[in-house]
């Protein structure tokens, strides 16, 4: 048997499994068990009701919109942070993590205060006839706010790792700026970028605290899935809540599997590059 | 391995230390689990009760309070929050402690006077100064262009009373179920935001400047008016409008027998709830603009509380069980009117 570099590997692994099992896996199993009380027909009834479908549609559409925004802006932010030196860079770098550290309810309150009709952003936007708070747009903004660090923090290190030699090689072979960006840089960062986006999307699907403050929470219009789960609980309707929660869990799992697959592909891609 | 043993010992002792005090709970501590907008009321009640108890028995006690949506609080108790007493804004949220948890006896509502409700209130309106949209009655709420703010009736007991009061109004006005349903649908359509609790709805109306009218308990409307101060012209920023008809909203209280017995606090908990009915308790509740059980006190405060025809759940909806089945349960009328199933 080959000795591991890290001493006490067996013990460390044991603790890791125990901890993950007790803290992560067990609650999920409990949730699935709870949902398994629900018969298949009832489950289908809960999930296919117009209210649930509408909540799903609002959540997924707005999460996609938030992710699209984060994809563009997060990539730009990561690029600026990785490639340039400027005063205040460390502060900007720290600011990116604020949505991670901030309680999401606080984020929701702050965003609502800003974007409501009498808020700093809301007032001028309202004068232009654009209402943000209490509309689906507000949901997307809250989601984008809480999930932007995912894109930045997955792409940034990859851009930093990317030596300028590849760019120079490209240039010496006669490529123009666009070609270098499109054919040299983008392929290298693409897997990380995709992973960041899917994490951002998964987080947006699950966001609750920030969203319920700024969403109007109107059924069929601005009600998100997480709130619907909450409402079912308030009705002591544990089965429906569990059923909806399991569907959200499956969506989150799917996103994570995609993320992992993309990252595995990325590692293979890098490995081939090294060889 | 040795280091691990030390770490393990440290962990065990930390866990043990954090578990121990929870078990050795002194019987001089009471936990009152209550609804969202009663923070200030019970802060004042508690101070008075602690003084009262000290004078009576010489014992120093602590009353802890926990506030949140009433249904959520009930669920926390069902899931293990060991409340000694509950003071809720909905009969159903107390009833569920018997139905789902058997934590209290079936006849809990008869243990204290007035259906175990030391004070009561009713859904009323808070409008902006000068009442620019001329809102006087429930019928004014469904006019086009009127924005109505109240919390989500699926997550807030407060808003469930609003729904029921509006429904009772519609029932008596139209004498036609379809028309009453249409009225409620229109009312919901005029609500731009459904916050999850009463306080959040107040924030939306007062701080965010959204909406023309806020519907909440009369007690809350009057307090908000007082707290919000005056505008530049020296007038109140908000006005309270009590509609000609509304629904009697009871605020039921009860000892949570199972936990009070476990903590040995039954006598203290009972005294606490009885204090709510005492002249001193009623005075504090009255100060918070609650209408109180003592009708003599009410008669003395006629100027503070406009006359209003109050419908009762028992007469209008045939009691809470029937009301739940027909209106509030999942898939019942409220769900259908509120936005599909």
Coordinates of N, CA and C in Angstrom, one line a residue, chain B residues 161-338:
Chain B
X161 N -57.3 37.3 8.4 CA -58.5 38.0 9.0 C -58.9 39.1 8.0
X162 N -58.0 39.7 7.3 CA -58.4 40.7 6.2 C -59.2 40.0 5.2
X163 N -58.8 38.8 4.7 CA -59.5 38.1 3.7 C -60.9 37.8 4.2
X164 N -61.0 37.3 5.5 CA -62.3 36.9 6.0 C -63.2 38.1 6.2
X165 N -62.7 39.2 6.7 CA -63.5 40.4 6.9 C -64.0 40.9 5.5
X166 N -63.1 40.9 4.5 CA -63.6 41.3 3.2 C -64.6 40.3 2.7
X167 N -64.4 39.0 2.9 CA -65.4 38.1 2.4 C -66.7 38.3 3.1
X168 N -66.7 38.5 4.4 CA -68.0 38.7 5.2 C -68.7 40.0 4.6
X169 N -67.9 41.0 4.3 CA -68.5 42.2 3.7 C -69.2 41.9 2.4
X170 N -68.4 41.2 1.6 CA -69.0 40.8 0.2 C -70.2 40.0 0.3
X171 N -70.2 39.0 1.3 CA -71.3 38.1 1.4 C -72.6 38.9 1.8
X172 N -72.4 39.9 2.7 CA -73.6 40.7 3.1 C -74.0 41.7 2.1
X173 N -73.0 42.2 1.3 CA -73.3 43.2 0.3 C -74.0 42.6 -0.9
X174 N -73.5 41.5 -1.4 CA -74.0 40.9 -2.7 C -75.0 39.8 -2.5
X175 N -74.9 39.1 -1.3 CA -75.8 38.0 -1.1 C -75.7 37.0 -2.3
X176 N -74.5 36.8 -2.8 CA -74.3 36.0 -4.0 C -72.9 35.5 -3.9
X177 N -72.7 34.2 -3.9 CA -71.4 33.6 -3.7 C -70.4 34.0 -4.9
X178 N -70.9 33.9 -6.1 CA -70.1 34.2 -7.2 C -69.6 35.6 -7.2
X179 N -70.6 36.5 -6.8 CA -70.2 37.9 -6.8 C -69.2 38.2 -5.7
X180 N -69.4 37.5 -4.6 CA -68.5 37.7 -3.4 C -67.1 37.2 -3.8
X181 N -67.0 36.0 -4.5 CA -65.7 35.5 -5.0 C -65.1 36.5 -5.9
X182 N -65.9 37.1 -6.8 CA -65.3 38.0 -7.8 C -64.7 39.3 -7.1
X183 N -65.5 39.7 -6.0 CA -65.0 40.8 -5.2 C -63.6 40.5 -4.6
X184 N -63.5 39.4 -4.0 CA -62.2 39.0 -3.4 C -61.1 38.9 -4.5
X185 N -61.4 38.4 -5.6 CA -60.4 38.2 -6.7 C -59.9 39.6 -7.1
X186 N -60.9 40.6 -7.2 CA -60.5 41.9 -7.6 C -59.7 42.6 -6.5
X187 N -60.0 42.3 -5.2 CA -59.2 42.8 -4.1 C -57.8 42.3 -4.2
X188 N -57.6 41.0 -4.4 CA -56.3 40.4 -4.5 C -55.5 41.0 -5.7
X189 N -56.3 41.3 -6.8 CA -55.7 41.9 -8.0 C -55.1 43.3 -7.7
X190 N -55.7 44.0 -6.7 CA -55.2 45.3 -6.4 C -54.1 45.3 -5.5
X191 N -53.6 44.2 -5.1 CA -52.4 44.1 -4.2 C -51.1 43.9 -5.0
X192 N -50.2 44.9 -4.9 CA -49.0 44.8 -5.7 C -47.9 43.9 -5.0
X193 N -48.0 43.8 -3.7 CA -46.9 43.0 -3.0 C -47.6 42.2 -1.9
X194 N -47.2 40.9 -1.8 CA -47.7 40.1 -0.7 C -46.5 39.8 0.2
X195 N -46.3 40.6 1.2 CA -45.2 40.3 2.1 C -45.5 39.1 3.0
X196 N -44.5 38.4 3.6 CA -44.8 37.2 4.3 C -45.4 37.5 5.7
X197 N -45.2 38.7 6.3 CA -45.8 38.9 7.6 C -46.3 40.4 7.7
X198 N -47.0 40.6 8.8 CA -47.6 41.9 9.0 C -46.5 43.1 9.1
X199 N -45.4 42.8 9.7 CA -44.4 43.9 9.9 C -43.8 44.3 8.5
X200 N -43.6 43.2 7.7 CA -43.0 43.5 6.4 C -44.0 44.3 5.5
X201 N -45.3 44.0 5.6 CA -46.3 44.8 4.9 C -46.3 46.2 5.3
X202 N -46.1 46.4 6.6 CA -46.1 47.8 7.1 C -44.9 48.5 6.5
X203 N -43.7 47.9 6.5 CA -42.5 48.5 5.9 C -42.8 48.8 4.5
X204 N -43.4 47.9 3.7 CA -43.7 48.2 2.3 C -44.5 49.5 2.2
X205 N -45.5 49.6 3.0 CA -46.5 50.7 2.9 C -45.8 52.0 3.5
X206 N -45.2 52.0 4.6 CA -44.7 53.2 5.3 C -43.3 53.6 4.7
X207 N -42.4 52.7 4.7 CA -41.0 53.0 4.2 C -40.9 53.1 2.7
X208 N -41.4 52.1 2.0 CA -41.2 52.1 0.6 C -42.2 52.9 -0.2
X209 N -43.2 53.5 0.6 CA -44.2 54.4 -0.1 C -45.0 53.7 -1.1
X210 N -45.2 52.4 -1.0 CA -46.0 51.6 -2.0 C -47.4 51.5 -1.4
X211 N -48.4 51.7 -2.3 CA -49.8 51.5 -2.0 C -50.6 52.7 -1.4
X212 N -51.9 52.6 -1.5 CA -52.8 53.6 -1.0 C -53.4 53.3 0.3
X213 N -53.5 52.0 0.6 CA -54.1 51.7 1.9 C -53.4 50.4 2.4
X214 N -53.1 50.4 3.7 CA -52.6 49.2 4.4 C -53.7 48.6 5.2
X215 N -53.9 47.3 5.1 CA -54.9 46.7 6.0 C -54.2 45.8 7.0
X216 N -54.5 46.1 8.2 CA -53.9 45.3 9.3 C -54.8 45.5 10.5
X217 N -54.5 44.9 11.6 CA -55.3 45.1 12.8 C -55.4 46.5 13.2
X218 N -56.6 46.9 13.7 CA -56.8 48.3 14.2 C -55.7 48.7 15.1
X219 N -55.3 47.8 16.0 CA -54.3 48.1 17.0 C -53.0 48.6 16.3
X220 N -52.7 47.9 15.2 CA -51.5 48.2 14.5 C -51.6 49.5 13.7
X221 N -52.7 49.7 13.1 CA -52.9 50.9 12.3 C -52.7 52.2 13.2
X222 N -53.3 52.1 14.4 CA -53.2 53.3 15.2 C -51.8 53.5 15.7
X223 N -51.1 52.4 16.1 CA -49.7 52.6 16.5 C -48.9 53.1 15.4
X224 N -49.1 52.6 14.2 CA -48.2 53.1 13.1 C -48.5 54.6 12.9
X225 N -49.7 55.0 12.9 CA -50.1 56.4 12.8 C -49.3 57.3 13.8
X226 N -49.3 56.8 15.1 CA -48.7 57.5 16.1 C -47.1 57.6 16.0
X227 N -46.6 56.4 15.5 CA -45.1 56.3 15.4 C -44.6 57.1 14.2
X228 N -45.4 57.2 13.2 CA -44.9 57.8 11.9 C -44.7 59.3 12.0
X229 N -45.2 59.9 13.0 CA -45.0 61.3 13.2 C -45.8 62.2 12.2
X230 N -45.4 63.4 12.0 CA -46.1 64.4 11.2 C -45.4 64.7 9.9
X231 N -46.1 65.1 8.9 CA -45.5 65.6 7.7 C -45.1 67.1 7.9
X232 N -44.6 67.6 6.8 CA -44.1 69.0 6.8 C -45.1 70.0 7.3
X233 N -46.4 69.7 7.0 CA -47.5 70.7 7.3 C -48.0 70.4 8.8
X234 N -47.3 69.5 9.5 CA -47.8 69.3 10.9 C -48.9 68.4 11.0
X235 N -49.3 67.8 9.9 CA -50.5 66.8 10.0 C -49.9 65.4 10.1
X236 N -50.7 64.5 10.7 CA -50.3 63.1 10.7 C -50.0 62.6 9.3
X237 N -49.0 61.8 9.2 CA -48.7 61.3 7.8 C -49.7 60.2 7.4
X238 N -50.4 59.6 8.3 CA -51.4 58.6 8.0 C -52.6 58.8 8.8
X239 N -53.7 58.3 8.2 CA -55.0 58.3 8.9 C -55.5 56.9 9.1
X240 N -56.2 56.7 10.2 CA -56.8 55.4 10.4 C -58.3 55.5 9.9
X241 N -58.7 54.5 9.1 CA -60.1 54.4 8.7 C -60.6 53.1 9.2
X242 N -61.6 53.2 10.1 CA -62.2 51.9 10.6 C -63.5 51.7 9.7
X243 N -63.5 50.7 8.9 CA -64.7 50.5 8.1 C -65.9 50.2 8.9
X244 N -67.1 50.4 8.3 CA -68.4 50.2 9.1 C -68.6 48.8 9.6
X245 N -68.0 47.8 8.8 CA -68.1 46.4 9.2 C -66.7 45.8 9.2
X246 N -66.5 44.9 10.1 CA -65.2 44.2 10.0 C -65.4 42.8 10.7
X247 N -64.3 42.1 10.9 CA -64.4 40.8 11.5 C -63.7 40.9 12.9
X248 N -64.4 40.3 13.9 CA -63.8 40.2 15.2 C -62.6 39.2 15.1
X249 N -61.4 39.8 15.5 CA -60.2 39.0 15.5 C -59.8 38.7 16.9
X250 N -59.9 37.4 17.3 CA -59.5 37.1 18.7 C -58.0 36.8 18.8
X251 N -57.5 37.1 19.9 CA -56.0 36.8 20.2 C -55.9 35.8 21.3
X252 N -56.1 34.5 20.9 CA -56.2 33.5 21.9 C -54.8 33.2 22.6
X253 N -54.9 32.9 23.9 CA -53.7 32.6 24.6 C -54.0 31.3 25.4
X254 N -52.9 30.5 25.6 CA -53.0 29.3 26.4 C -51.7 28.9 27.0
X255 N -51.8 28.1 28.1 CA -50.6 27.5 28.6 C -50.3 26.3 27.7
X256 N -49.1 26.1 27.3 CA -48.7 24.8 26.6 C -48.4 23.8 27.7
X257 N -49.4 23.0 28.0 CA -49.4 22.1 29.1 C -48.2 21.2 29.2
X258 N -47.9 20.6 28.1 CA -46.8 19.6 28.1 C -45.5 20.2 28.5
X259 N -45.2 21.4 27.9 CA -43.9 22.0 28.2 C -43.9 22.7 29.6
X260 N -45.0 23.3 29.9 CA -45.1 24.0 31.2 C -44.9 23.0 32.3
X261 N -45.5 21.8 32.2 CA -45.3 20.7 33.2 C -43.9 20.2 33.2
X262 N -43.3 20.1 32.0 CA -42.0 19.6 31.9 C -41.0 20.6 32.6
X263 N -41.3 21.9 32.5 CA -40.4 22.9 33.1 C -40.8 23.2 34.5
X264 N -41.9 22.7 34.9 CA -42.5 23.1 36.3 C -42.9 24.5 36.4
X265 N -43.4 25.0 35.3 CA -43.8 26.5 35.3 C -45.3 26.7 35.2
X266 N -46.1 25.6 35.4 CA -47.5 25.8 35.1 C -48.2 26.9 35.9
X267 N -47.8 27.0 37.3 CA -48.4 28.0 38.1 C -48.0 29.4 37.6
X268 N -46.8 29.6 37.3 CA -46.3 30.8 36.8 C -46.9 31.2 35.5
X269 N -47.0 30.2 34.6 CA -47.6 30.4 33.2 C -49.1 30.8 33.4
X270 N -49.8 30.1 34.2 CA -51.2 30.5 34.4 C -51.4 31.9 35.0
X271 N -50.5 32.2 35.9 CA -50.6 33.6 36.5 C -50.3 34.6 35.4
X272 N -49.4 34.3 34.6 CA -49.0 35.2 33.5 C -50.2 35.5 32.6
X273 N -50.9 34.5 32.2 CA -52.0 34.6 31.3 C -53.2 35.3 32.0
X274 N -53.4 35.0 33.3 CA -54.4 35.7 34.1 C -54.1 37.2 34.2
X275 N -52.8 37.5 34.3 CA -52.4 38.9 34.4 C -52.9 39.7 33.2
X276 N -53.0 39.0 32.0 CA -53.5 39.7 30.8 C -54.9 40.2 31.0
X277 N -55.7 39.5 31.9 CA -57.0 39.9 32.1 C -57.2 40.9 33.2
X278 N -56.1 41.1 34.0 CA -56.2 42.0 35.2 C -56.3 43.4 34.7
X279 N -56.8 44.3 35.5 CA -56.9 45.7 35.1 C -55.6 46.3 34.6
X280 N -54.5 45.9 35.2 CA -53.2 46.4 34.8 C -52.9 45.9 33.4
X281 N -53.1 44.6 33.2 CA -52.8 44.0 31.9 C -53.7 44.7 30.8
X282 N -55.0 44.8 31.1 CA -56.0 45.3 30.2 C -55.6 46.8 29.8
X283 N -55.1 47.5 30.8 CA -54.7 48.9 30.5 C -53.6 49.0 29.5
X284 N -52.6 48.0 29.7 CA -51.5 48.0 28.7 C -51.9 47.6 27.3
X285 N -52.8 46.6 27.3 CA -53.3 46.2 26.0 C -54.1 47.3 25.3
X286 N -54.9 48.0 26.1 CA -55.6 49.2 25.6 C -54.7 50.3 25.1
X287 N -53.6 50.5 25.8 CA -52.7 51.5 25.3 C -52.2 51.2 23.9
X288 N -52.0 49.9 23.7 CA -51.6 49.5 22.3 C -52.7 49.4 21.3
X289 N -53.8 50.1 21.7 CA -55.0 50.2 20.8 C -55.7 48.9 20.6
X290 N -55.5 47.9 21.5 CA -56.4 46.7 21.4 C -57.7 47.0 22.1
X291 N -58.8 46.4 21.6 CA -60.0 46.5 22.3 C -59.9 45.3 23.3
X292 N -60.4 45.6 24.5 CA -60.2 44.6 25.6 C -61.5 43.9 26.0
X293 N -61.3 42.8 26.7 CA -62.4 41.9 27.1 C -63.4 42.7 28.1
X294 N -62.8 43.5 28.9 CA -63.6 44.2 30.0 C -64.4 45.3 29.3
X295 N -65.7 45.0 29.2 CA -66.6 46.0 28.5 C -66.7 47.3 29.3
X296 N -66.6 47.3 30.6 CA -66.6 48.6 31.4 C -65.5 49.5 30.9
X297 N -64.3 48.9 30.8 CA -63.1 49.7 30.3 C -63.4 50.2 28.9
X298 N -64.0 49.4 28.1 CA -64.3 49.8 26.7 C -65.2 51.0 26.7
X299 N -66.2 50.9 27.5 CA -67.2 52.0 27.5 C -66.6 53.3 27.9
X300 N -65.5 53.2 28.7 CA -64.8 54.5 29.1 C -63.9 55.0 28.0
X301 N -63.7 54.2 27.0 CA -62.7 54.6 26.0 C -63.4 54.7 24.6
X302 N -64.7 55.1 24.6 CA -65.5 55.1 23.4 C -64.9 56.0 22.3
X303 N -64.3 57.1 22.7 CA -63.7 58.0 21.7 C -62.5 57.4 21.0
X304 N -61.9 56.4 21.6 CA -60.7 55.8 21.0 C -61.0 54.7 20.0
X305 N -62.2 54.2 20.2 CA -62.6 53.0 19.3 C -63.9 53.3 18.6
X306 N -63.9 53.6 17.4 CA -65.1 53.9 16.7 C -66.0 52.7 16.7
X307 N -67.3 53.0 16.6 CA -68.3 51.9 16.5 C -68.1 51.1 15.2
X308 N -68.2 49.8 15.3 CA -68.1 49.0 14.1 C -68.9 47.7 14.3
X309 N -69.6 47.3 13.2 CA -70.3 46.1 13.3 C -69.3 45.0 13.1
X310 N -69.2 44.1 14.1 CA -68.2 43.1 14.0 C -68.8 41.7 13.7
X311 N -68.4 41.1 12.6 CA -68.9 39.8 12.3 C -68.0 38.8 13.1
X312 N -68.6 37.7 13.5 CA -67.9 36.7 14.3 C -67.7 35.4 13.4
X313 N -66.6 34.8 13.6 CA -66.3 33.6 12.8 C -67.4 32.5 13.0
X314 N -67.9 32.4 14.3 CA -68.8 31.3 14.6 C -70.1 31.6 13.7
X315 N -70.6 32.8 13.7 CA -71.9 33.1 13.0 C -71.7 33.2 11.5
X316 N -70.6 33.8 11.1 CA -70.4 34.1 9.6 C -70.0 32.8 8.9
X317 N -69.1 32.1 9.5 CA -68.4 31.0 8.8 C -68.7 29.6 9.5
X318 N -69.6 29.6 10.5 CA -70.0 28.3 11.1 C -68.8 27.7 11.9
X319 N -68.0 28.5 12.5 CA -66.9 28.0 13.4 C -65.6 27.7 12.6
X320 N -64.6 27.5 13.4 CA -63.2 27.4 12.8 C -63.1 26.2 11.9
X321 N -63.7 25.1 12.4 CA -63.5 23.8 11.6 C -64.1 23.9 10.2
X322 N -65.3 24.5 10.2 CA -66.0 24.6 8.9 C -65.2 25.7 8.1
X323 N -64.8 26.7 8.7 CA -64.0 27.8 8.0 C -62.8 27.2 7.4
X324 N -62.1 26.4 8.2 CA -60.8 25.8 7.6 C -61.1 25.0 6.4
X325 N -62.2 24.1 6.5 CA -62.5 23.2 5.4 C -62.9 24.0 4.2
X326 N -63.7 25.0 4.4 CA -64.3 25.7 3.2 C -63.4 26.8 2.7
X327 N -62.6 27.4 3.5 CA -61.9 28.6 3.1 C -60.3 28.4 3.1
X328 N -59.8 28.0 4.3 CA -58.4 28.2 4.5 C -57.5 27.0 4.2
X329 N -58.0 25.8 4.2 CA -57.1 24.6 3.9 C -56.6 24.7 2.5
X330 N -55.5 23.9 2.2 CA -55.0 23.8 0.9 C -56.1 23.4 -0.1
X331 N -56.2 24.1 -1.2 CA -57.1 23.7 -2.2 C -58.5 24.3 -2.0
X332 N -58.8 24.9 -0.8 CA -60.1 25.5 -0.5 C -60.2 26.9 -1.1
X333 N -61.3 27.6 -0.8 CA -61.6 28.8 -1.5 C -60.5 29.9 -1.6
X334 N -59.8 30.1 -0.4 CA -58.8 31.1 -0.4 C -57.7 30.8 -1.5
X335 N -57.3 29.5 -1.5 CA -56.3 29.1 -2.5 C -56.8 29.4 -3.9
X336 N -58.1 29.0 -4.2 CA -58.6 29.2 -5.5 C -58.6 30.7 -5.9
X337 N -59.1 31.5 -5.0 CA -59.2 33.0 -5.3 C -57.8 33.6 -5.3
X338 N -56.9 33.1 -4.5 CA -55.6 33.7 -4.4 C -54.7 33.4 -5.6

